[in-house]
mmCIF file of C-alpha atoms in Angstrom:
data_model
loop_
_atom_site.group_PDB
_atom_site.id
_atom_site.type_symbol
_atom_site.label_atom_id
_atom_site.label_comp_id
_atom_site.label_asym_id
_atom_site.label_seq_id
_atom_site.Cartn_x
_atom_site.Cartn_y
_atom_site.Cartn_z
ATOM 1 C CA UNK A 1 -3.494 -0.618 -31.912
ATOM 2 C CA UNK A 2 -4.491 1.244 -35.016
ATOM 3 C CA UNK A 3 -4.493 4.996 -34.752
ATOM 4 C CA UNK A 4 -7.357 6.512 -36.606
ATOM 5 C CA UNK A 5 -6.945 9.814 -38.319
ATOM 6 C CA UNK A 6 -9.355 12.654 -38.159
ATOM 7 C CA UNK A 7 -8.536 14.199 -41.437
ATOM 8 C CA UNK A 8 -12.106 14.130 -42.626
ATOM 9 C CA UNK A 9 -13.315 15.904 -39.352
ATOM 10 C CA UNK A 10 -10.689 18.647 -39.797
ATOM 11 C CA UNK A 11 -11.335 18.924 -43.492
ATOM 12 C CA UNK A 12 -15.065 19.472 -42.826
ATOM 13 C CA UNK A 13 -14.383 22.377 -40.501
ATOM 14 C CA UNK A 14 -12.300 24.222 -43.049
ATOM 15 C CA UNK A 15 -13.868 26.793 -45.448
ATOM 16 C CA UNK A 16 -10.601 27.436 -47.539
ATOM 17 C CA UNK A 17 -9.674 23.811 -48.141
ATOM 18 C CA UNK A 18 -7.776 23.263 -51.449
ATOM 19 C CA UNK A 19 -8.845 20.808 -53.971
ATOM 20 C CA UNK A 20 -7.009 17.524 -54.443
ATOM 21 C CA UNK A 21 -5.276 18.951 -57.526
ATOM 22 C CA UNK A 22 -3.887 21.727 -55.390
ATOM 23 C CA UNK A 23 -2.195 19.238 -53.096
ATOM 24 C CA UNK A 24 -1.375 16.281 -55.434
ATOM 25 C CA UNK A 25 -0.752 15.792 -58.977
ATOM 26 C CA UNK A 26 -1.967 12.168 -59.987
ATOM 27 C CA UNK A 27 1.047 11.726 -62.223
ATOM 28 C CA UNK A 28 3.336 12.681 -59.342
ATOM 29 C CA UNK A 29 5.396 9.935 -57.441
ATOM 30 C CA UNK A 30 5.654 10.474 -53.722
ATOM 31 C CA UNK A 31 8.997 9.646 -52.637
ATOM 32 C CA UNK A 32 8.875 7.083 -49.580
ATOM 33 C CA UNK A 33 10.998 9.586 -47.496
ATOM 34 C CA UNK A 34 8.241 12.196 -47.987
ATOM 35 C CA UNK A 35 5.415 9.736 -47.259
ATOM 36 C CA UNK A 36 6.958 8.560 -44.176
ATOM 37 C CA UNK A 37 8.000 12.034 -42.953
ATOM 38 C CA UNK A 38 10.249 12.173 -39.827
ATOM 39 C CA UNK A 39 7.289 13.784 -37.900
ATOM 40 C CA UNK A 40 4.991 10.864 -38.661
ATOM 41 C CA UNK A 41 7.791 8.338 -37.922
ATOM 42 C CA UNK A 42 8.672 10.139 -34.662
ATOM 43 C CA UNK A 43 5.138 10.253 -33.392
ATOM 44 C CA UNK A 44 4.040 6.857 -34.356
ATOM 45 C CA UNK A 45 7.082 4.401 -34.011
ATOM 46 C CA UNK A 46 10.186 3.882 -31.920
ATOM 47 C CA UNK A 47 12.440 5.534 -34.496
ATOM 48 C CA UNK A 48 13.638 9.045 -35.513
ATOM 49 C CA UNK A 49 13.452 8.340 -39.246
ATOM 50 C CA UNK A 50 12.193 5.800 -41.724
ATOM 51 C CA UNK A 51 15.765 4.930 -42.599
ATOM 52 C CA UNK A 52 16.599 4.172 -38.929
ATOM 53 C CA UNK A 53 13.310 1.914 -38.878
ATOM 54 C CA UNK A 54 14.416 -0.118 -42.048
ATOM 55 C CA UNK A 55 17.946 -0.465 -40.706
ATOM 56 C CA UNK A 56 16.541 -1.859 -37.471
ATOM 57 C CA UNK A 57 14.391 -4.487 -39.314
ATOM 58 C CA UNK A 58 15.095 -8.044 -39.065
ATOM 59 C CA UNK A 59 16.570 -7.995 -42.634
ATOM 60 C CA UNK A 60 19.669 -7.127 -44.596
ATOM 61 C CA UNK A 61 18.191 -3.739 -45.540
ATOM 62 C CA UNK A 62 20.124 -0.638 -44.349
ATOM 63 C CA UNK A 63 18.261 2.168 -45.966
ATOM 64 C CA UNK A 64 14.964 2.995 -47.471
ATOM 65 C CA UNK A 65 16.253 2.183 -50.899
ATOM 66 C CA UNK A 66 16.733 -1.436 -49.812
ATOM 67 C CA UNK A 67 13.275 -1.642 -48.409
ATOM 68 C CA UNK A 68 12.081 -4.016 -51.159
ATOM 69 C CA UNK A 69 14.664 -6.740 -49.807
ATOM 70 C CA UNK A 70 12.685 -7.096 -46.601
ATOM 71 C CA UNK A 71 10.135 -10.064 -46.857
ATOM 72 C CA UNK A 72 6.499 -9.068 -46.679
ATOM 73 C CA UNK A 73 5.514 -11.248 -43.602
ATOM 74 C CA UNK A 74 8.645 -10.110 -41.693
ATOM 75 C CA UNK A 75 7.903 -6.368 -42.405
ATOM 76 C CA UNK A 76 4.213 -6.828 -41.171
ATOM 77 C CA UNK A 77 5.412 -8.385 -37.933
ATOM 78 C CA UNK A 78 8.100 -5.873 -37.494
ATOM 79 C CA UNK A 79 5.711 -3.040 -38.116
ATOM 80 C CA UNK A 80 3.271 -4.591 -35.521
ATOM 81 C CA UNK A 81 6.011 -4.743 -32.804
ATOM 82 C CA UNK A 82 7.685 -1.277 -33.275
ATOM 83 C CA UNK A 83 4.699 0.928 -34.344
ATOM 84 C CA UNK A 84 1.251 1.834 -33.204
ATOM 85 C CA UNK A 85 -0.022 -0.114 -36.318
ATOM 86 C CA UNK A 86 -1.096 -3.809 -36.706
ATOM 87 C CA UNK A 87 0.513 -4.244 -40.076
ATOM 88 C CA UNK A 88 2.024 -2.491 -43.050
ATOM 89 C CA UNK A 89 -1.094 -1.617 -44.759
ATOM 90 C CA UNK A 90 -2.513 0.165 -41.744
ATOM 91 C CA UNK A 91 0.919 1.874 -41.384
ATOM 92 C CA UNK A 92 1.054 3.027 -44.961
ATOM 93 C CA UNK A 93 -2.528 4.293 -45.078
ATOM 94 C CA UNK A 94 -1.878 6.360 -42.099
ATOM 95 C CA UNK A 95 1.416 7.739 -43.336
ATOM 96 C CA UNK A 96 -0.673 8.633 -46.632
ATOM 97 C CA UNK A 97 -3.236 10.356 -44.585
ATOM 98 C CA UNK A 98 -0.585 12.218 -42.655
ATOM 99 C CA UNK A 99 1.154 13.214 -45.980
ATOM 100 C CA UNK A 100 -2.142 14.541 -47.496
ATOM 101 C CA UNK A 101 -3.174 16.540 -44.306
ATOM 102 C CA UNK A 102 0.389 18.088 -44.371
ATOM 103 C CA UNK A 103 -0.121 18.976 -47.990
ATOM 104 C CA UNK A 104 -3.402 20.542 -47.127
ATOM 105 C CA UNK A 105 -2.156 22.275 -44.179
ATOM 106 C CA UNK A 106 -4.546 20.341 -41.671
ATOM 107 C CA UNK A 107 -1.850 19.146 -39.310
#
């Protein structure tokens, strides 16, 4: 099951919405731990943190820093089994939407 976000609906109801530049600098890298905030992980997965999720994955990775060692197909299957998302892409896009909504104070 893929959870749809209603960020556009919430944004449309706001008069004082900041610009994208107020929320995010295009040259800024978003740390993975910020993107996968604890509140997002706790609401949408079986885990309390992203590090805990990575450590529980069927791989040798124990922390977010080692995420790249998890094979893509294995990660997709793990995401589908342990989260509210069908695959990694939908998981990442929902995390991104949550991060943006948080930065714009829409949550």
